Amino acid sequence: MDVYDNNTFNGNDDFPRKILSQLLGSNGPVHAVTYSASPGTYILTGSADRSIRLYNPIPASPSSSTTTTTTLSTSFITKPSQAPSTTPPQGRLIQTYTSHGYEVLSLSVSSSNATFASSGGDRAVFLWDVSTATTIRRFSNQGHTTGRINSVIFAGVDDSLLISGGHDTTVRIWDVRSQSSSRPVQVLGDAKDGITSLAVSPGGAEVLAGSVDGRVRTYDVRMGRLVTDVFPGAVTSLCLARDGKTVLVGSLDSKIRLMDRSNGQCLRTYGGDGNANGDAAGGWTNKEIRVQSVLGGGERWVVAGDENGAENSNGEGRVWAWDLLTGKLVAKLGVPWGPGGGKVVVGRDGKEKERKNVVSCVAWKDGGFGNQFCVGGTSGVVTVYGEA
Amino acid sequence: MSYKRSRATFEADLTAQQSPYVFFGTPLPPRDPEVRDDGSYVPIWKQEVRDERGRKRLHGAFTGGFSAGYFNTVGSKEGWTPSTFVSSRTNRHKDTPKAVQQRPEDFMDEEDLADAEEAKKIQTNAAFAGLGSTANDATRASGLMGLFRPQGETMGVKLLKKMGWREGQGIGPKVRRKARLELQNDATAQTETFLFAPENVPMIAFVKKTDRKGLGYAGESGLTPIGRSAGSKKGSHGDTDDEDEDDYGALGRPKLTIGGGRKKETSQIRGGIGIGILNDTGSDDEDPYEVGPKISYNRVIGGDKKKKKATIAANPTLQAKPKFITKKAASSILGKVGLGVRKCHDGRLPLDGFVFGKESDALTTEINSEGKYPPPQIPPGWVSSRTPKPESAGGSPANYVSTADVAKASTLDPKARAALLGEKQLPGKSVFDFISPASRDRLAAVTGRSDLPQALGEVPAAYARSEAEKQQELLDRVPKLDKETAIAAISRGIGGGAPYAEDEEKRARYRGYLEVQAGFRPQLPPKPAKLTDEEWLREFHEFFNCARIFKPMTGFMASRFTTSSSTKSSASTTGDTKEVVSRPPPKPEDPAEEAARLGMFGTMTRSVTDFYPTRLLCKRFGVKPPAHVQPDNYDATSGKKKDDVWSQFQSYGYQGGGGPGTVERELLGLEFGSTGGGGGSTAMADLERGGEAQKPAAVVLDTSRNEALEGKRPGDEVFKAIFGDSDDDE
């Protein structure tokens, strides 16, 4: 099937299909990946093992193992045995940040690259100093009362604000600058269900919050308006375009939508059981798990993870990429389980459980304008794709 | 100037003074430094009064006051302190050096101590202190015998008791026999045997016959000498003097007598002169101070006159109130208690000193087994002259069967008896001919008799009814249901929630019943063959109770509840038991969600409301606060609260006169969005701006003053109109 063959399918585009490296070290599923601020040299991963890791995705000796083949990017249906033979190089682990008591679910790097914020199962937002690997502040007072904090993002002039949204249906805005007040600047409690994703418009002083109740709420601070857009499923992913005019909304009805923010109309739909173009891209389903979808390649593509692993592959996940304008499937990449694949997971019934590499988080370098992206998932290995 | 030497110096060389004759070595120190043996002078302040147990006495005012309550009574200077709790967890009891042990003697005064000393005294057992002992007269009475034989139990008795013998038992190995329970009659023969101690063999004493009266002749009753117990058999013969001695045999052993043995009776002393309360014999029913003639009135009307006669016949001058005891009673009381009352064949008790030969004691069986005294041979051909008559009922008690028993044993019913007797059948009929078999069974269950005649269930001709009448009567008993209720129940049944889903026939009958009650059907369906009338009727009652649930609500209640809609499609499917009775109506769909599901994104799925960012938020975002967020109103720290107040204010409709409200704006936006497509938003924004431009005059609000409260004071007439009346009252 040519759709799986990354080279033959639209082979002339420059979609980064090659596995540049694998970032190892996590002891559990990776819930969040993010590139450092421009130029995006480093990758931060937040893992279920309660730690955040800072990697340099470029291996130390690039000439050692990348010389294997041109088809190093997997073609997991046709050549499943190829993956173990050609082990991708490993990225360099630079730093591990351990203060979280629970899993890390979201990361956000400030534009100055000096600090980053993280949030997760412990009901506090941590502000980290990158170099010393210590937390500068922990925003927890009058914070999210129950549940996890699903998303955190920097906002405001000079990243003076931190916005967090979580299971307690509130969006809380924290003041980073004020050292004295530990209370949130404002609590936005409009959502009727948990907040899954947040986005901040680059210049418009707008906060977008996607919620499980199927709404994307846009808080326009400048105008003092709250625009609520309704979606047929729980909203799990938000990605704003650079100009802030469109937003990519992923929801649990197996569809990713590119929305016109000015009037709330849907410009394009990706995924699902066959879209308007009627091509063969109907395999992507997303009904249960939060799966991130981002714009990439200079906003030419829509890249999303997959909650279902590849069939009969025992541990290969998938990454889907669509053309932004046409909505056609551009690429369907396999994500190998990684070096930890030797571990056999035995289920409760005593049988060997088939592993499923849920690719839940995707990050594109340099805010969607770089030439590489990385995905993380259940296997705990972050796979970095780059141009061949 | 000479000075008095100190007491210390004086006492220092006291030892030397006390032992002036010690020439070698060191004299022993005085036994007690505080006790002067030499009788030297001890000043008063050094003198101490101690009691015999060494405790210091006489403190208090003499020796310095406060210690009075300290040394004498309680254990501490502060007074009595309860022993504080000491946790045995940390301070184990065995670890404590030596707990203060309290003895009982500590709490005893002199008397108690003396008593305790008394109790410790060792003395000889009284039983062996025969010689010279004056402990009790009884011992002395035995005279010299007390020397050689301990009083009380003999050694043999002691040994026997140690071997397990008990008084009242016989001696020997245990005998296996049936339990002799007096309560049990002979009919219930018990088969279980138990080991019993052998029966006591009474020691046979032979009463010396000193008179010439016939055997068993008791002599004249009554007229016993004064002082002797009335009715005592010995009263007639026997000396008064040797009465005490008679208690014991030759060796002082108490005599065991059969029957004739005297029973000591407390003499009833009554009414004597000088007899007072001290002579009270202890019985409650007599009053020693009773005054009046000692005549016992008969207090029972129509009682036994014989007794009264006997009482009158008694000599009133006797000290003891004479008691009439019949010969039989006397002998039964006196003699035959221990042997069990058995009578001779003539109904009399055996003579004194005679026992029944059939007594199965060990002695007689022994004798009989040896054949020493075989019963006399009945001469051949002897015929008793007193053959019992066969028809006499009392002759053979064993064969006696009462009439009632005979009747009980009979299996004949009246009809059979009548047939046996050849009687004609009575024309009347039994009750059982009329009652139903069910009633007969009930009667049989109640009475426990199974032999009741069969019930025939006949109907008297006067009450006989035709089949149609019966049916009509049955139908009249069918419970009536409201028409509305029946219709409601039928409609519920259509919805698939009908009862008896598992029984198709029953459900059909239920439907039929409901239809009749609702008036859809002229008459009930015919009674099914397998049901009796009663069951059929009972089923109707069940249907009635079942359908009554569906009685439609009326009036007030009906307005409060809505009937759940039911799916009509499942009415035809009969076996669909899994179908839920009713499913809740779907929630009213949000049109926006509906639109989103249909993919009609845009104005349908978008709603715009006001949002009130805090001032700090605006500042951090680097934007000017929106116009409707009042800068003056805002406080960074407590912004949220004021914001809430403000939003509340807004939501109450305070939008100013000109600007469109939220809903209006949404509607407008919808309008524009549908017409203008992408340009709608700008148009809307323009409109917004226009609205905002109109607003400021109304929107600018100084919350530091409340117009409603601090505005111009209303005219006096307003207050007068409101409060005028109360002013007048005051």
CSV table of C-alpha atoms in Angstrom, one decimal, chain A residues 28-388:
chain,number,residue,atom,x,y,z
A,28,GLY,CA,6.8,5.7,31.7
A,29,PRO,CA,4.6,7.1,29.0
A,30,VAL,CA,5.5,10.6,27.8
A,31,HIS,CA,2.6,13.0,28.1
A,32,ALA,CA,4.1,16.2,26.8
A,33,VAL,CA,6.8,17.2,24.4
A,34,THR,CA,7.8,20.7,23.5
A,35,TYR,CA,10.6,22.4,21.7
A,36,SER,CA,12.4,25.2,23.3
A,37,ALA,CA,11.6,28.6,22.1
A,38,SER,CA,13.0,29.8,18.9
A,39,PRO,CA,15.2,28.4,17.4
A,40,GLY,CA,14.0,25.2,19.1
A,41,THR,CA,17.3,23.4,19.6
A,42,TYR,CA,16.2,21.4,22.6
A,43,ILE,CA,13.3,19.2,23.4
A,44,LEU,CA,11.6,19.0,26.8
A,45,THR,CA,9.6,15.9,27.6
A,46,GLY,CA,7.2,15.5,30.5
A,47,SER,CA,6.8,11.9,31.5
A,48,ALA,CA,4.6,9.8,33.7
A,49,ASP,CA,7.6,9.0,35.8
A,50,ARG,CA,7.2,12.4,37.3
A,51,SER,CA,10.2,14.0,35.7
A,52,ILE,CA,10.9,16.4,32.9
A,53,ARG,CA,13.9,15.8,30.7
A,54,LEU,CA,15.8,18.1,28.5
A,55,TYR,CA,17.3,16.7,25.4
A,56,ASN,CA,19.4,17.7,22.5
A,57,PRO,CA,17.8,15.7,19.7
A,58,ILE,CA,20.9,15.7,17.6
A,59,PRO,CA,23.0,12.7,18.4
A,60,ALA,CA,26.5,13.3,19.5
A,61,SER,CA,28.0,11.3,16.6
A,62,PRO,CA,25.7,11.7,13.7
A,63,SER,CA,27.8,9.7,11.4
A,64,SER,CA,27.7,6.5,13.4
A,65,SER,CA,24.4,5.0,12.7
A,66,THR,CA,22.5,7.2,10.4
A,67,THR,CA,24.5,5.8,7.5
A,68,THR,CA,22.4,2.7,7.2
A,69,THR,CA,19.8,3.2,4.6
A,70,THR,CA,17.7,5.8,3.0
A,71,THR,CA,14.6,4.1,4.1
A,72,LEU,CA,15.4,4.3,7.7
A,73,SER,CA,12.1,5.8,8.4
A,74,THR,CA,10.0,2.8,9.0
A,75,SER,CA,7.7,1.2,6.7
A,76,PHE,CA,6.1,-0.9,9.3
A,77,ILE,CA,3.8,-3.0,7.2
A,78,THR,CA,6.1,-4.0,4.4
A,79,LYS,CA,9.3,-4.3,6.3
A,80,PRO,CA,8.5,-4.9,9.9
A,81,SER,CA,11.8,-6.7,10.6
A,82,GLN,CA,13.8,-3.8,9.6
A,83,ALA,CA,13.2,-1.8,12.8
A,84,PRO,CA,15.3,-3.7,15.3
A,85,SER,CA,18.2,-4.0,12.8
A,86,THR,CA,18.6,-0.3,12.3
A,87,THR,CA,18.4,1.3,15.7
A,88,PRO,CA,18.1,5.0,15.4
A,89,PRO,CA,20.6,7.1,17.3
A,90,GLN,CA,19.9,8.4,20.7
A,91,GLY,CA,19.4,12.0,21.5
A,92,ARG,CA,21.5,13.5,24.3
A,93,LEU,CA,19.9,13.8,27.7
A,94,ILE,CA,21.0,17.1,29.1
A,95,GLN,CA,19.0,17.6,32.3
A,96,THR,CA,16.4,15.9,34.3
A,97,TYR,CA,14.0,18.0,36.4
A,98,THR,CA,12.5,16.1,39.2
A,99,SER,CA,10.2,17.9,41.6
A,100,HIS,CA,6.8,16.7,40.5
A,101,GLY,CA,5.0,14.3,42.7
A,102,TYR,CA,2.8,13.1,39.9
A,103,GLU,CA,2.9,12.7,36.2
A,104,VAL,CA,3.8,15.7,34.1
A,105,LEU,CA,1.0,16.5,31.7
A,106,SER,CA,2.0,19.8,30.1
A,107,LEU,CA,5.0,21.9,29.4
A,108,SER,CA,5.5,25.4,28.2
A,109,VAL,CA,8.8,27.1,27.6
A,110,SER,CA,9.1,30.8,28.0
A,111,SER,CA,10.3,32.8,25.0
A,112,SER,CA,13.5,33.7,26.7
A,113,ASN,CA,14.3,30.0,27.2
A,114,ALA,CA,15.4,30.8,30.8
A,115,THR,CA,12.3,29.4,32.4
A,116,PHE,CA,9.7,26.9,31.6
A,117,ALA,CA,6.5,25.9,33.3
A,118,SER,CA,5.1,22.4,33.9
A,119,SER,CA,2.0,21.0,35.3
A,120,GLY,CA,0.5,17.6,36.0
A,121,GLY,CA,-1.1,15.5,38.5
A,122,ASP,CA,0.0,17.5,41.5
A,123,ARG,CA,-2.3,20.4,41.6
A,124,ALA,CA,0.3,23.0,41.2
A,125,VAL,CA,2.0,24.8,38.3
A,126,PHE,CA,5.8,24.7,38.6
A,127,LEU,CA,7.9,27.4,37.2
A,128,TRP,CA,11.4,26.1,36.6
A,129,ASP,CA,14.7,27.6,36.1
A,130,VAL,CA,16.3,25.8,33.2
A,131,SER,CA,19.9,26.0,34.2
A,132,THR,CA,19.7,25.3,37.9
A,133,ALA,CA,17.0,22.7,37.5
A,134,THR,CA,15.0,24.0,40.4
A,135,THR,CA,11.6,25.4,40.7
A,136,ILE,CA,11.3,29.1,41.0
A,137,ARG,CA,7.7,29.2,41.9
A,138,ARG,CA,4.9,26.8,42.5
A,139,PHE,CA,1.5,28.2,41.9
A,140,SER,CA,-0.8,26.2,44.1
A,141,ASN,CA,-2.5,28.6,46.5
A,142,GLN,CA,-6.1,28.9,45.6
A,143,GLY,CA,-5.1,26.8,42.7
A,144,HIS,CA,-6.9,24.0,41.0
A,145,THR,CA,-8.7,22.3,43.7
A,146,THR,CA,-9.3,18.9,42.3
A,147,GLY,CA,-7.8,16.8,39.6
A,148,ARG,CA,-4.9,17.3,37.3
A,149,ILE,CA,-3.8,20.3,35.4
A,150,ASN,CA,-4.0,19.3,31.9
A,151,SER,CA,-2.5,22.3,30.2
A,152,VAL,CA,-0.2,25.2,31.0
A,153,ILE,CA,1.0,28.0,28.8
A,154,PHE,CA,2.8,31.2,29.1
A,155,ALA,CA,1.0,34.4,28.1
A,156,GLY,CA,1.2,38.1,28.3
A,157,VAL,CA,3.9,40.6,27.7
A,158,ASP,CA,7.3,39.1,28.3
A,159,ASP,CA,5.6,35.9,29.5
A,160,SER,CA,4.4,37.6,32.6
A,161,LEU,CA,1.5,35.3,32.9
A,162,LEU,CA,0.9,31.6,33.3
A,163,ILE,CA,-2.4,30.2,32.3
A,164,SER,CA,-3.3,26.8,33.5
A,165,GLY,CA,-6.4,24.7,32.9
A,166,GLY,CA,-7.3,21.4,34.4
A,167,HIS,CA,-9.7,18.9,35.6
A,168,ASP,CA,-11.5,21.3,37.9
A,169,THR,CA,-13.1,23.0,34.9
A,170,THR,CA,-11.4,26.3,35.6
A,171,VAL,CA,-8.8,28.3,33.8
A,172,ARG,CA,-6.5,30.1,36.2
A,173,ILE,CA,-4.2,32.9,35.2
A,174,TRP,CA,-1.2,33.4,37.4
A,175,ASP,CA,1.1,36.4,37.7
A,176,VAL,CA,4.7,35.4,37.2
A,177,ARG,CA,6.1,38.7,38.1
A,178,SER,CA,4.4,39.3,41.4
A,179,GLN,CA,6.4,37.6,44.0
A,180,SER,CA,4.1,38.4,46.8
A,181,SER,CA,0.8,37.4,45.6
A,182,SER,CA,0.4,33.8,45.1
A,183,ARG,CA,-3.3,34.0,44.2
A,184,PRO,CA,-4.4,33.7,40.6
A,185,VAL,CA,-4.9,36.9,38.7
A,186,GLN,CA,-8.2,35.7,37.4
A,187,VAL,CA,-10.2,32.5,37.4
A,188,LEU,CA,-12.2,31.7,34.4
A,189,GLY,CA,-14.9,29.3,35.4
A,190,ASP,CA,-17.1,29.2,32.4
A,191,ALA,CA,-16.3,25.7,31.3
A,192,LYS,CA,-18.7,22.9,32.4
A,193,ASP,CA,-16.1,20.2,32.1
A,194,GLY,CA,-12.4,19.8,32.4
A,195,ILE,CA,-10.0,22.0,30.4
A,196,THR,CA,-7.9,19.9,28.1
A,197,SER,CA,-6.0,22.4,26.1
A,198,LEU,CA,-5.0,26.0,26.1
A,199,ALA,CA,-3.7,28.4,23.5
A,200,VAL,CA,-2.7,32.0,23.5
A,201,SER,CA,-2.9,34.2,20.5
A,202,PRO,CA,0.5,35.6,19.7
A,203,GLY,CA,-0.4,39.3,19.8
A,204,GLY,CA,-4.1,39.5,20.3
A,205,ALA,CA,-4.3,39.0,24.0
A,206,GLU,CA,-6.7,36.2,23.6
A,207,VAL,CA,-6.8,33.0,25.6
A,208,LEU,CA,-8.3,29.9,24.0
A,209,ALA,CA,-9.4,27.1,26.2
A,210,GLY,CA,-10.7,23.8,24.9
A,211,SER,CA,-12.8,21.8,27.2
A,212,VAL,CA,-14.3,18.3,27.5
A,213,ASP,CA,-17.8,19.9,27.3
A,214,GLY,CA,-17.1,20.4,23.6
A,215,ARG,CA,-16.5,24.1,23.7
A,216,VAL,CA,-13.6,26.3,22.7
A,217,ARG,CA,-13.8,29.4,24.7
A,218,THR,CA,-11.9,32.4,23.5
A,219,TYR,CA,-11.4,35.0,26.1
A,220,ASP,CA,-10.7,38.3,24.3
A,221,VAL,CA,-9.0,40.4,27.0
A,222,ARG,CA,-8.8,43.4,24.8
A,223,MET,CA,-12.5,43.4,23.9
A,224,GLY,CA,-13.8,41.8,27.0
A,225,ARG,CA,-15.6,39.2,25.1
A,226,LEU,CA,-16.0,35.6,25.5
A,227,VAL,CA,-16.6,33.7,22.3
A,228,THR,CA,-17.7,30.2,22.7
A,229,ASP,CA,-17.5,27.8,19.8
A,230,VAL,CA,-19.3,24.5,20.0
A,231,PHE,CA,-17.8,21.3,18.7
A,232,PRO,CA,-19.4,17.9,18.5
A,233,GLY,CA,-16.9,16.2,20.7
A,234,ALA,CA,-14.7,16.9,23.6
A,235,VAL,CA,-12.0,19.3,22.5
A,236,THR,CA,-8.6,17.8,23.2
A,237,SER,CA,-6.2,19.8,21.2
A,238,LEU,CA,-5.7,23.4,20.2
A,239,CYS,CA,-3.1,24.8,17.9
A,240,LEU,CA,-3.2,28.4,16.8
A,241,ALA,CA,-1.7,29.5,13.6
A,242,ARG,CA,1.0,32.1,13.7
A,243,ASP,CA,-1.2,34.9,12.5
A,244,GLY,CA,-3.8,33.9,15.0
A,245,LYS,CA,-6.6,33.9,12.4
A,246,THR,CA,-7.1,30.2,12.4
A,247,VAL,CA,-7.0,27.5,15.0
A,248,LEU,CA,-6.6,23.8,14.7
A,249,VAL,CA,-9.1,22.1,17.0
A,250,GLY,CA,-8.9,18.4,17.7
A,251,SER,CA,-11.9,16.8,19.2
A,252,LEU,CA,-12.9,13.3,20.2
A,253,ASP,CA,-15.2,12.8,17.2
A,254,SER,CA,-12.2,11.6,15.2
A,255,LYS,CA,-11.9,14.9,13.4
A,256,ILE,CA,-9.4,17.7,13.4
A,257,ARG,CA,-10.8,21.0,12.3
A,258,LEU,CA,-9.2,24.1,11.0
A,259,MET,CA,-11.5,26.9,12.2
A,260,ASP,CA,-11.7,30.4,11.1
A,261,ARG,CA,-11.6,32.3,14.3
A,262,SER,CA,-13.2,35.4,13.1
A,263,ASN,CA,-16.6,33.8,12.3
A,264,GLY,CA,-16.3,30.3,13.7
A,265,GLN,CA,-16.6,28.5,10.4
A,266,CYS,CA,-14.9,25.3,9.7
A,267,LEU,CA,-12.3,25.7,7.0
A,268,ARG,CA,-11.2,22.2,6.6
A,269,THR,CA,-11.6,18.9,8.4
A,270,TYR,CA,-8.9,16.3,8.7
A,271,GLY,CA,-9.2,12.7,9.7
A,272,GLY,CA,-12.4,10.9,10.4
A,273,ASP,CA,-14.1,8.3,8.4
A,274,GLY,CA,-13.5,9.9,5.1
A,275,ASN,CA,-13.5,13.6,4.6
A,276,ALA,CA,-14.9,15.8,2.0
A,277,ASN,CA,-12.2,14.9,-0.5
A,278,GLY,CA,-13.1,11.3,-0.2
A,279,ASP,CA,-9.6,10.1,-0.3
A,280,ALA,CA,-8.2,7.1,1.7
A,281,ALA,CA,-7.4,9.1,4.7
A,282,GLY,CA,-10.3,7.7,6.7
A,283,GLY,CA,-8.3,5.6,9.0
A,284,TRP,CA,-7.6,8.1,11.7
A,285,THR,CA,-9.9,7.8,14.6
A,286,ASN,CA,-9.7,9.5,17.9
A,287,LYS,CA,-12.5,8.8,20.3
A,288,GLU,CA,-11.0,8.2,23.7
A,289,ILE,CA,-7.6,9.6,24.4
A,290,ARG,CA,-6.3,13.1,24.2
A,291,VAL,CA,-4.2,13.2,21.1
A,292,GLN,CA,-2.4,16.3,20.2
A,293,SER,CA,-2.4,17.7,16.7
A,294,VAL,CA,-0.2,20.6,15.5
A,295,LEU,CA,0.4,22.6,12.5
A,296,GLY,CA,3.8,22.0,11.0
A,297,GLY,CA,6.1,22.7,8.2
A,298,GLY,CA,5.3,26.4,8.0
A,299,GLU,CA,1.7,25.6,8.4
A,300,ARG,CA,1.6,23.4,5.4
A,301,TRP,CA,0.7,20.3,7.2
A,302,VAL,CA,-1.5,19.1,10.0
A,303,VAL,CA,0.3,16.5,12.1
A,304,ALA,CA,-1.4,14.4,14.7
A,305,GLY,CA,-0.7,11.4,16.8
A,306,ASP,CA,-2.9,8.3,16.9
A,307,GLU,CA,-4.6,6.6,19.8
A,308,ASN,CA,-4.5,3.3,17.9
A,309,GLY,CA,-1.2,1.6,17.2
A,310,ALA,CA,-0.5,0.1,13.9
A,311,GLU,CA,-2.3,-3.2,13.4
A,312,ASN,CA,-0.3,-6.4,14.3
A,313,SER,CA,2.8,-4.5,14.9
A,314,ASN,CA,3.2,-4.9,18.6
A,315,GLY,CA,4.1,-1.5,19.7
A,316,GLU,CA,4.3,0.6,16.7
A,317,GLY,CA,2.4,3.8,16.9
A,318,ARG,CA,1.5,6.1,14.1
A,319,VAL,CA,1.7,9.7,13.1
A,320,TRP,CA,-0.6,11.1,10.6
A,321,ALA,CA,0.0,14.2,8.5
A,322,TRP,CA,-2.4,15.9,6.2
A,323,ASP,CA,-2.1,18.7,3.8
A,324,LEU,CA,-3.4,21.8,5.4
A,325,LEU,CA,-5.1,23.2,2.3
A,326,THR,CA,-6.3,20.2,0.6
A,327,GLY,CA,-6.9,17.9,3.6
A,328,LYS,CA,-5.3,15.0,1.8
A,329,LEU,CA,-3.2,12.6,3.7
A,330,VAL,CA,0.4,13.4,3.3
A,331,ALA,CA,2.2,10.9,5.5
A,332,LYS,CA,1.5,8.1,7.8
A,333,LEU,CA,4.6,7.3,9.7
A,334,GLY,CA,5.3,4.5,12.0
A,335,VAL,CA,6.6,5.2,15.5
A,336,PRO,CA,8.7,2.3,16.7
A,337,TRP,CA,8.3,1.3,20.3
A,338,GLY,CA,11.9,1.9,21.0
A,339,PRO,CA,14.8,0.1,22.6
A,340,GLY,CA,12.7,-0.9,25.5
A,341,GLY,CA,10.8,-3.2,23.3
A,342,GLY,CA,12.2,-6.4,24.8
A,343,LYS,CA,10.0,-6.0,27.8
A,344,VAL,CA,7.0,-8.2,27.7
A,345,VAL,CA,3.9,-6.8,29.2
A,346,VAL,CA,1.8,-9.5,30.8
A,347,GLY,CA,-1.8,-8.6,31.4
A,348,ARG,CA,-4.0,-9.6,34.2
A,349,ASP,CA,-5.1,-12.7,32.5
A,350,GLY,CA,-1.6,-14.0,32.2
A,351,LYS,CA,-1.4,-13.6,28.5
A,352,GLU,CA,1.0,-11.4,26.9
A,353,LYS,CA,-0.5,-8.0,26.3
A,354,GLU,CA,-0.2,-6.5,22.9
A,355,ARG,CA,1.5,-3.2,23.4
A,356,LYS,CA,-0.1,-0.2,21.9
A,357,ASN,CA,2.0,2.8,21.4
A,358,VAL,CA,-0.4,5.6,21.7
A,359,VAL,CA,1.2,8.7,20.2
A,360,SER,CA,-0.4,11.3,22.3
A,361,CYS,CA,1.9,14.3,22.0
A,362,VAL,CA,3.4,16.0,19.0
A,363,ALA,CA,5.6,19.1,18.9
A,364,TRP,CA,6.9,20.8,15.8
A,365,LYS,CA,10.1,22.7,16.0
A,366,ASP,CA,10.1,26.4,16.1
A,367,GLY,CA,6.4,26.8,16.5
A,368,GLY,CA,5.6,24.9,13.4
A,369,PHE,CA,8.2,26.5,11.2
A,370,GLY,CA,11.2,24.4,11.8
A,371,ASN,CA,12.3,21.3,9.9
A,372,GLN,CA,11.7,18.6,12.4
A,373,PHE,CA,9.1,17.4,14.8
A,374,CYS,CA,9.0,15.0,17.6
A,375,VAL,CA,6.3,12.7,19.0
A,376,GLY,CA,6.0,10.9,22.3
A,377,GLY,CA,3.7,8.3,23.6
A,378,THR,CA,3.1,5.3,25.6
A,379,SER,CA,6.4,3.7,25.0
A,380,GLY,CA,8.2,6.5,26.7
A,381,VAL,CA,10.5,7.1,23.8
A,382,VAL,CA,10.3,10.4,22.0
A,383,THR,CA,11.0,10.0,18.4
A,384,VAL,CA,12.4,12.9,16.4
A,385,TYR,CA,11.7,13.1,12.8
A,386,GLY,CA,13.6,15.3,10.4
A,387,GLU,CA,14.2,15.7,6.8
A,388,ALA,CA,16.0,13.0,5.1
